[in-house]
Tab-separated table of C-alpha atoms in Angstrom:
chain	number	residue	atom	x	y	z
S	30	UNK	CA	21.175	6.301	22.487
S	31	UNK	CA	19.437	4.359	19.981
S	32	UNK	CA	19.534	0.920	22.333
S	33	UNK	CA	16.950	2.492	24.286
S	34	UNK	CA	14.110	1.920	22.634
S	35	UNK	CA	14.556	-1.729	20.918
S	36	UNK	CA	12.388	-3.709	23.458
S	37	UNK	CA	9.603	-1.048	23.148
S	38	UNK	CA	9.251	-1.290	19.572
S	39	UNK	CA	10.483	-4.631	18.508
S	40	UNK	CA	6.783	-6.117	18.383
S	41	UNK	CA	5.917	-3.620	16.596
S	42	UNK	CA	8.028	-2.851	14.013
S	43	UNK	CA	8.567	-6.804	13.078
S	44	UNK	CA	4.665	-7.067	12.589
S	45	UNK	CA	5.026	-3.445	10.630
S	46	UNK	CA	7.644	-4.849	8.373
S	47	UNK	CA	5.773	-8.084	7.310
S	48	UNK	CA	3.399	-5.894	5.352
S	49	UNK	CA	6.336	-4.224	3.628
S	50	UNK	CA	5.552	-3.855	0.054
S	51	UNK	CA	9.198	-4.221	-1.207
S	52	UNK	CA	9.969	-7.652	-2.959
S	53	UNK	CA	6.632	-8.233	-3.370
S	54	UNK	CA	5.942	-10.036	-7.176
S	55	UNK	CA	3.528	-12.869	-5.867
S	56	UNK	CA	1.128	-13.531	-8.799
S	57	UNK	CA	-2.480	-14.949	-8.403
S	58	UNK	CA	-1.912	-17.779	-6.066
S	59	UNK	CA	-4.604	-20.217	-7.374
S	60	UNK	CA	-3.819	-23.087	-5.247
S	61	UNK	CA	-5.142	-21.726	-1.644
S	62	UNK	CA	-8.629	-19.988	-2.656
S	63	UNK	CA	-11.119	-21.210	-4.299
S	64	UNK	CA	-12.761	-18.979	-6.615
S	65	UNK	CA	-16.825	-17.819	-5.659
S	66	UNK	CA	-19.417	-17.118	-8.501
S	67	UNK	CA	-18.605	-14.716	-10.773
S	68	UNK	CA	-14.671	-14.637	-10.097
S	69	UNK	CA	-11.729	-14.269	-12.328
S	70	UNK	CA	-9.217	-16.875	-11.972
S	71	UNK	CA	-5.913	-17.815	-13.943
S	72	UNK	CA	-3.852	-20.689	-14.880
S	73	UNK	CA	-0.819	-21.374	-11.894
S	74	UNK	CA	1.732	-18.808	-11.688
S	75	UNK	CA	4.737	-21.545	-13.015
S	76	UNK	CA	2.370	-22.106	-16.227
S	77	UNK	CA	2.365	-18.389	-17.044
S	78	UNK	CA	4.814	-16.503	-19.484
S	79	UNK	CA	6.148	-12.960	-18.736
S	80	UNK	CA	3.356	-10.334	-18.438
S	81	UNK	CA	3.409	-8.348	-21.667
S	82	UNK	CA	4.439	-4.606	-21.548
S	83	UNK	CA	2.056	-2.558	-20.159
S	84	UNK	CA	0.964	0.742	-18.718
S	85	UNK	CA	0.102	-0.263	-14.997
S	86	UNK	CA	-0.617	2.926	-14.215
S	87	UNK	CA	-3.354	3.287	-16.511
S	88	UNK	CA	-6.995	2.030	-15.293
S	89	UNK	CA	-10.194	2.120	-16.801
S	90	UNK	CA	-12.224	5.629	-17.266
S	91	UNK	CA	-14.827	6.413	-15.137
S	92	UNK	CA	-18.668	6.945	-16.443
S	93	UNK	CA	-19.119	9.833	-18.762
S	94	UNK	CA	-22.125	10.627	-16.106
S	95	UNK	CA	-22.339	12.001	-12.194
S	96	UNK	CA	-21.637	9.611	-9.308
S	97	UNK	CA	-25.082	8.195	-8.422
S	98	UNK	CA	-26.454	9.401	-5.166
S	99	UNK	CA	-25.251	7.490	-1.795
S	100	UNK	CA	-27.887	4.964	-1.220
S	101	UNK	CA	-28.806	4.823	-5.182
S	102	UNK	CA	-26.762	2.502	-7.144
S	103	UNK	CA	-28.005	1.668	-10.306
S	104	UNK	CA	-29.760	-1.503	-10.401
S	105	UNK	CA	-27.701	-4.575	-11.546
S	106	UNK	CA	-24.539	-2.733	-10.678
S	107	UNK	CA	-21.657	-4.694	-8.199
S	108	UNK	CA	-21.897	-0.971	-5.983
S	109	UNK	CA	-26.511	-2.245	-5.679
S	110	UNK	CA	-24.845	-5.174	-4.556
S	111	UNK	CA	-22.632	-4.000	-2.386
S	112	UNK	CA	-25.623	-1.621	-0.998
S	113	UNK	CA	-28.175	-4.439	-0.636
S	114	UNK	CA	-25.725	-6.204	1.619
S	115	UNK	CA	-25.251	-3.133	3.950
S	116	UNK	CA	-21.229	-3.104	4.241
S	117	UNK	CA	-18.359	-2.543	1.645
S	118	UNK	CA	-15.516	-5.342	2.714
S	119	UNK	CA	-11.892	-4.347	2.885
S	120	UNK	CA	-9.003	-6.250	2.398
S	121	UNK	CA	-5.701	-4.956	4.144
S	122	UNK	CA	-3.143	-5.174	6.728
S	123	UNK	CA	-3.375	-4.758	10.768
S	124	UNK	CA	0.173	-3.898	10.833
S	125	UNK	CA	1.301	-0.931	8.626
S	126	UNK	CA	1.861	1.980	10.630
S	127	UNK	CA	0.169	4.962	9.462
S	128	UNK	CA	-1.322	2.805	6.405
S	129	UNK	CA	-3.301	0.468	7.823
S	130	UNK	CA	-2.257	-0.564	11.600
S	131	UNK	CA	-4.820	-1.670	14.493
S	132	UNK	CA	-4.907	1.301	17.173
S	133	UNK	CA	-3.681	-0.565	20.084
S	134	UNK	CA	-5.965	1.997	22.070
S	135	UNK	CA	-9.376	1.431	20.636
S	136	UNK	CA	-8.591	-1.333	18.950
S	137	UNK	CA	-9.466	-0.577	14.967
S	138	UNK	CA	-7.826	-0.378	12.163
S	139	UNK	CA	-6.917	2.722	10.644
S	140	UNK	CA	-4.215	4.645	8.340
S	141	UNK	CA	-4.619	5.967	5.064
S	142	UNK	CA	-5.527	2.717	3.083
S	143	UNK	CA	-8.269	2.301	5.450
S	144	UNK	CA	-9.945	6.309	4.809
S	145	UNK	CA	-9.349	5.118	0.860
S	146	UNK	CA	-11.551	2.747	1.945
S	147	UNK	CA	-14.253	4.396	3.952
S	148	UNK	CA	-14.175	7.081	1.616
S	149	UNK	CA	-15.520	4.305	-0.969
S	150	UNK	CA	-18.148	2.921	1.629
S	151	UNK	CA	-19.067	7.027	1.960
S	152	UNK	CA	-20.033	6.853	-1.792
S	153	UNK	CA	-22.003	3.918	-1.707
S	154	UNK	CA	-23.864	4.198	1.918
S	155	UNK	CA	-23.382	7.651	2.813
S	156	UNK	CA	-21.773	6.710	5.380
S	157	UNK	CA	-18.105	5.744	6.127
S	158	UNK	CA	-18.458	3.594	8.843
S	159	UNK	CA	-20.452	0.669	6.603
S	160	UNK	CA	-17.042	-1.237	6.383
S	161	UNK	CA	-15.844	-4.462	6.852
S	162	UNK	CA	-12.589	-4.821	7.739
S	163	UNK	CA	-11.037	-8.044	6.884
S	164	UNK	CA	-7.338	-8.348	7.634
S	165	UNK	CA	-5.704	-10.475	4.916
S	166	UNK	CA	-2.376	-12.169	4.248
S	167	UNK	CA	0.615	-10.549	2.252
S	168	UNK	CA	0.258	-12.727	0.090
S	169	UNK	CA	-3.307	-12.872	-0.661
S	170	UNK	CA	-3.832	-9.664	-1.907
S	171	UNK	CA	-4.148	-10.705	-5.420
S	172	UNK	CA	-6.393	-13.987	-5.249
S	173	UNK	CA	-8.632	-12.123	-2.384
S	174	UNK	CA	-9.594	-9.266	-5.053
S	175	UNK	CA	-10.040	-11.974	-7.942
S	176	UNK	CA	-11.910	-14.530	-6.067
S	177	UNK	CA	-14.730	-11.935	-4.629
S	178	UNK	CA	-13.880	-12.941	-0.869
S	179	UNK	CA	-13.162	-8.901	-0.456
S	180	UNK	CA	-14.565	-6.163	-2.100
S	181	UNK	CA	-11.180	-4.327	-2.517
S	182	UNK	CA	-7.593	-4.298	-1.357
S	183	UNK	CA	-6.068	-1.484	-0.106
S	184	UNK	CA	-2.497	-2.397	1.126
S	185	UNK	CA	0.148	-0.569	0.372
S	186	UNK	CA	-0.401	-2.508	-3.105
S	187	UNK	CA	1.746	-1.926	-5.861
S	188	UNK	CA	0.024	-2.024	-9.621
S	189	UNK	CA	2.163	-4.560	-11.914
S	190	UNK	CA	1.463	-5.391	-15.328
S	191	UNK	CA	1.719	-9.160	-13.977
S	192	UNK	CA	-1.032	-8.367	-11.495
S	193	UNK	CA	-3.145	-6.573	-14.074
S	194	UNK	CA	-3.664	-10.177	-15.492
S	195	UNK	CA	-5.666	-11.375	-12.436
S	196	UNK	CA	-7.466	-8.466	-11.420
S	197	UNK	CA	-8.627	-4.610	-12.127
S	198	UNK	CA	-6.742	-1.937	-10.350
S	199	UNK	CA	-8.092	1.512	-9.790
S	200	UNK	CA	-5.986	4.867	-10.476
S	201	UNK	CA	-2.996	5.262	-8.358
S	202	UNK	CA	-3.530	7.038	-5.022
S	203	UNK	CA	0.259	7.102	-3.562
S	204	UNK	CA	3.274	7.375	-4.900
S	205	UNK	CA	5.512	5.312	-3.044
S	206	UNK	CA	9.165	4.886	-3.499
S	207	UNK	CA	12.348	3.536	-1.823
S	208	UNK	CA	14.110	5.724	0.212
S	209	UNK	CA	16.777	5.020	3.521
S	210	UNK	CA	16.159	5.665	7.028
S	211	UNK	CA	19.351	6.947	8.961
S	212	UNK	CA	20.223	8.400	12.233
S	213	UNK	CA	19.251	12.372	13.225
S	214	UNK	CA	23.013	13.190	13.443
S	215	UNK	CA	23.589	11.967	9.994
S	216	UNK	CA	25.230	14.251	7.210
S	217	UNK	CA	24.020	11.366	4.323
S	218	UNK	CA	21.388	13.101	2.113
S	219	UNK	CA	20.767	10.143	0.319
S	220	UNK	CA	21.561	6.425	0.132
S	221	UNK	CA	24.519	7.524	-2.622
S	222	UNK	CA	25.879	9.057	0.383
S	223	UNK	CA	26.740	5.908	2.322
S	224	UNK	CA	29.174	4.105	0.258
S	225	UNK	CA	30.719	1.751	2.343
S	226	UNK	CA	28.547	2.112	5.044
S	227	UNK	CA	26.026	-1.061	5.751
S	228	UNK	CA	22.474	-0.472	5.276
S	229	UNK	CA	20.058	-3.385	5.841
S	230	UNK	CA	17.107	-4.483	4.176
S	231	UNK	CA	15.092	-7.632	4.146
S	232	UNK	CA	16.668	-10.888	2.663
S	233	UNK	CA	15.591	-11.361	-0.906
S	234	UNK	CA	13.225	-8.308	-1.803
S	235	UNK	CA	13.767	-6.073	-3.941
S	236	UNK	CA	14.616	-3.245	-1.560
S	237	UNK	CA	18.112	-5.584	-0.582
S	238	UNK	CA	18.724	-5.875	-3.987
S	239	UNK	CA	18.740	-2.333	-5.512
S	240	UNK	CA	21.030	-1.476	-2.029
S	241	UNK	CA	24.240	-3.261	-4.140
S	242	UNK	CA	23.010	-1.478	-7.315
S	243	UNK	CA	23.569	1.894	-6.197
S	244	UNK	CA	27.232	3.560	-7.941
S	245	UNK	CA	28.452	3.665	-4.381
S	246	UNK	CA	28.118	0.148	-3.425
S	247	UNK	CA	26.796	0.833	0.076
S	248	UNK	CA	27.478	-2.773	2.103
S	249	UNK	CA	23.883	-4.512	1.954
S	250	UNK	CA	23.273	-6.352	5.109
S	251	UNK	CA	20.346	-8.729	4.835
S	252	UNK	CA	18.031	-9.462	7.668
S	253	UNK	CA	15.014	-11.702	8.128
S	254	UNK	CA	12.661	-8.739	8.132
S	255	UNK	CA	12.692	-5.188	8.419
S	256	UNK	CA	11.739	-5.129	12.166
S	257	UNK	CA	15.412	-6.902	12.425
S	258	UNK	CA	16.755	-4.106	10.603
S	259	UNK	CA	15.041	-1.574	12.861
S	260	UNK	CA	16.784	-3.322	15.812
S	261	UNK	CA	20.057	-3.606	14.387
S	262	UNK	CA	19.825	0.237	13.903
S	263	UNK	CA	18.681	0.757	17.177
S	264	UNK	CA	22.044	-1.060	18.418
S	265	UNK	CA	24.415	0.551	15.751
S	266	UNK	CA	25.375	-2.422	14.042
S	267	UNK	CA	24.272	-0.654	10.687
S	268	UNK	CA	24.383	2.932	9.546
S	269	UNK	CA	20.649	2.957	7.932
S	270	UNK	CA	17.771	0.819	6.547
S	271	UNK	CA	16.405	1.290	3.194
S	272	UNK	CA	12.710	-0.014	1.800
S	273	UNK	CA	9.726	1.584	0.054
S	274	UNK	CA	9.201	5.275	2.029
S	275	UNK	CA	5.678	3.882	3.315
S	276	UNK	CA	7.909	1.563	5.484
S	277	UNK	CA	10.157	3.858	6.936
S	278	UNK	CA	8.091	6.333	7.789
S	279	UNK	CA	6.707	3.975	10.265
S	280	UNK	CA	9.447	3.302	11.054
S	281	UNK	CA	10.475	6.856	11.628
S	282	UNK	CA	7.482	7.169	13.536
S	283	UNK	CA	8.311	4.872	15.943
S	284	UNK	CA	12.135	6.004	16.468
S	285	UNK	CA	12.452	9.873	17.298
S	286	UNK	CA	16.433	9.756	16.668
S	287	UNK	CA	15.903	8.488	13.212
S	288	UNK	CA	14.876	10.569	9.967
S	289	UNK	CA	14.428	9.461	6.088
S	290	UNK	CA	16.147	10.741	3.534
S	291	UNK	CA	17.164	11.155	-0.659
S	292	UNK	CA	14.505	11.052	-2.894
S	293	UNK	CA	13.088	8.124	-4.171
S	294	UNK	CA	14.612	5.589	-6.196
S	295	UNK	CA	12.402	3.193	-7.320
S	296	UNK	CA	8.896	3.397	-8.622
S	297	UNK	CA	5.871	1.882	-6.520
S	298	UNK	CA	2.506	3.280	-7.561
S	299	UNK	CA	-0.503	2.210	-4.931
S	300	UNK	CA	-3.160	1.113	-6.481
S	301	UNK	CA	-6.491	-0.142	-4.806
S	302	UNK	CA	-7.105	-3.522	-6.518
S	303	UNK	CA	-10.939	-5.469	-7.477
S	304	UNK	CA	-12.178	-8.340	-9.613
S	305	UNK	CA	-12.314	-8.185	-12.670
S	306	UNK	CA	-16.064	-9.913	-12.910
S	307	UNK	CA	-17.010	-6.206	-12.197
S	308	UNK	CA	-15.669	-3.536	-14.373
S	309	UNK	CA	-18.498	-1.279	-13.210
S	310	UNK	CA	-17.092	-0.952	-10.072
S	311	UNK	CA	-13.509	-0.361	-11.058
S	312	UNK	CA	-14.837	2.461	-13.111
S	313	UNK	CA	-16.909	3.866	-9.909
S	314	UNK	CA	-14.014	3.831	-7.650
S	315	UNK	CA	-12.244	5.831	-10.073
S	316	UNK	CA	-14.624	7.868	-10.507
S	317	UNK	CA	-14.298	8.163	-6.208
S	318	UNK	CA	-10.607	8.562	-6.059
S	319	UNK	CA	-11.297	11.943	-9.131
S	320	UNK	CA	-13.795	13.436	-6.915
S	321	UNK	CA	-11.514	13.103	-4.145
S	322	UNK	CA	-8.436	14.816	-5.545
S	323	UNK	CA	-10.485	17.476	-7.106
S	324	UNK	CA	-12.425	18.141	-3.522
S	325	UNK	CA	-9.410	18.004	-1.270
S	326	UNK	CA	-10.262	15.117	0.369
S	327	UNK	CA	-7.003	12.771	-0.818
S	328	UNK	CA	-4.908	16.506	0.333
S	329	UNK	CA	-6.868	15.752	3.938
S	330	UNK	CA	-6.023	12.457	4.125
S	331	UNK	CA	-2.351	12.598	3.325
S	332	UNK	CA	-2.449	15.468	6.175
S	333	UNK	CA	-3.977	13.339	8.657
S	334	UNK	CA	-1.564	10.280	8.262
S	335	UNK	CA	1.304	11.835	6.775
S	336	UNK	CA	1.568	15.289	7.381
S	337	UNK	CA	4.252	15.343	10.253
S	338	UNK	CA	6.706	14.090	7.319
S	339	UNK	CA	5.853	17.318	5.616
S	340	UNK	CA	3.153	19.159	3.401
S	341	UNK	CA	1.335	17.252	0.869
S	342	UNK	CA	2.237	17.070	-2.399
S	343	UNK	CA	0.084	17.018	-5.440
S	344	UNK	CA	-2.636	13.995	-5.140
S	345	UNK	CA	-1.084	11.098	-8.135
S	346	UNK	CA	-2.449	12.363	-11.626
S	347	UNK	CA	-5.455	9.685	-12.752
S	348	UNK	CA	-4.430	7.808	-16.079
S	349	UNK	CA	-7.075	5.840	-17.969
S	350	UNK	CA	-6.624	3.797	-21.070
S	351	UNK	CA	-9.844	2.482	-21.356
């Protein structure tokens, strides 16, 4: 029953999986942008040691003070800039269902990193809609936040200690984790429940790799990109799919005879991500994301995007450091 549906979502769920956050440890890529005024750059990724130990999760603490009124940034401030040029610029994806996809009915984009966003373009303006959306590579998420060409990145963007190097992330506003996707009339409860069984993943992320980790030793079946995998389990040729939950949710989304399962078993706190020329800001966004939480407006947003995949949990506690 599964065949039915592969021509109908093929398109879709190949573009969805490019923005797949899984496998994803691309540093600053230095040799494709080059940095505008004020921007922080770094020395080539192969000239780099390690990233030392680190808290990723920890960002910098907003102002002691109240958010400043819509419409009154203080003076000097990257948010007065921001203001005097009439539109906050996004970074993101066109092509993450529920995250940040383009509606192929009106035509924008919209998911949850996109409301993180207008919800930042709210504070400043007043008004949501003062946005620029500017889609962006997977791979440019880093060196568009540190070279100024966007504001911020919100992409299903996990914070790294080796990112924290090249730019300022905010507090964490998803928890994300990797999960498997099987069929409705599956007993598995979680991946440790298909031992032997193949379950596919993209060839050389992360997501393929902690598949033949697992005490089971499910059968990891690599694919060119998660779309394939989606296909494949649309024509039984594996038993599941496993990536970060953002992913298959999508994917679920998409496929009515498919469900996700097992709690998550990896780690991959979303994080929206900035220059670090402008600590300011990262402090005011944080200050956002608090207000947020504490105002039900993150519990709103899950809702919106997420809700069919059950109630929200608790908004991602804020940690600061700084």
């Amino acid at each position: 029953m599964r065949i039915r549906a592969v021509l109908a979502v093929t398109a879709l769920a190949a573009t969805t999986a490019l923005a797949a956050c899984s496998g994803d440890t691309s540093p600053l890529d230095t040799t494709t942008s080059m940095p505008q005024q004020n921007a922080v750059t770094a020395a080539p990724p192969a000239e780099r040691a390690p990233a030392p130990a680190c808290n990723p999760r920890a960002s910098l603490r907003p102002g002691s003070s109240a958010l400043p009124a819509p419409g009154d940034m203080p003076a000097g401030s990257y948010m007065e800039t921001i203001q005097k040029r009439g539109r906050l610029v996004l970074g993101t994806s066109q092509d993450t269902l529920l995250f940040s996809s383009r509606n192929p009915f009106t035509g924008q984009i919209e998911g949850f990193d996109v409301d993180m966003g207008r919800q930042i373009a709210e504070a400043i303006f007043g008004d949501p809609t003062k946005i620029q959306i500017k889609v962006i590579g997977y791979d440019k998420r880093v060196s568009s936040a540190a070279d100024g060409s966007v504001d911020i990145v919100a992409d299903t963007m996990t914070a790294n200690c080796d990112r924290w190097r090249d730019v300022n992330f905010s507090s964490i506003y998803y928890e994300a984790g990797q999960k498997v996707l099987v069929s409705k009339n599956s007993t598995a409860k979680s991946i440790d429940d298909l031992g032997g069984k193949k379950v596919c993943s993209a060839a050389g992320s992360t997501s393929f790799e902690n598949i033949g980790k697992r005490p089971t030793k499910p059968v990891a079946v690599a694919k060119p990109a998660f779309g394939d995998c989606l296909v494949a389990f649309q024509r039984n040729e594996v038993d599941g799919i496993s990536t970060d939950d953002t992913i298959l949710a999508g994917m679920a989304a998409q496929d009515p005879y498919a469900k996700v399962i097992g709690k998550r078993f990896t780690e991959e706190p979303y994080a929206i991500a900035m220059s670090k020329a402008h600590p300011e800001f990262t402090r005011f966004v944080n200050a956002v994301l608090e207000r947020n939480r504490a105002d039900g407006t993150w519990k709103k947003t899950y809702e919106r995007w997420l809700g069919d995949f059950g109630a929200a949990p608790p908004p991602p506690t804020a940690v600061y450091d700084k």
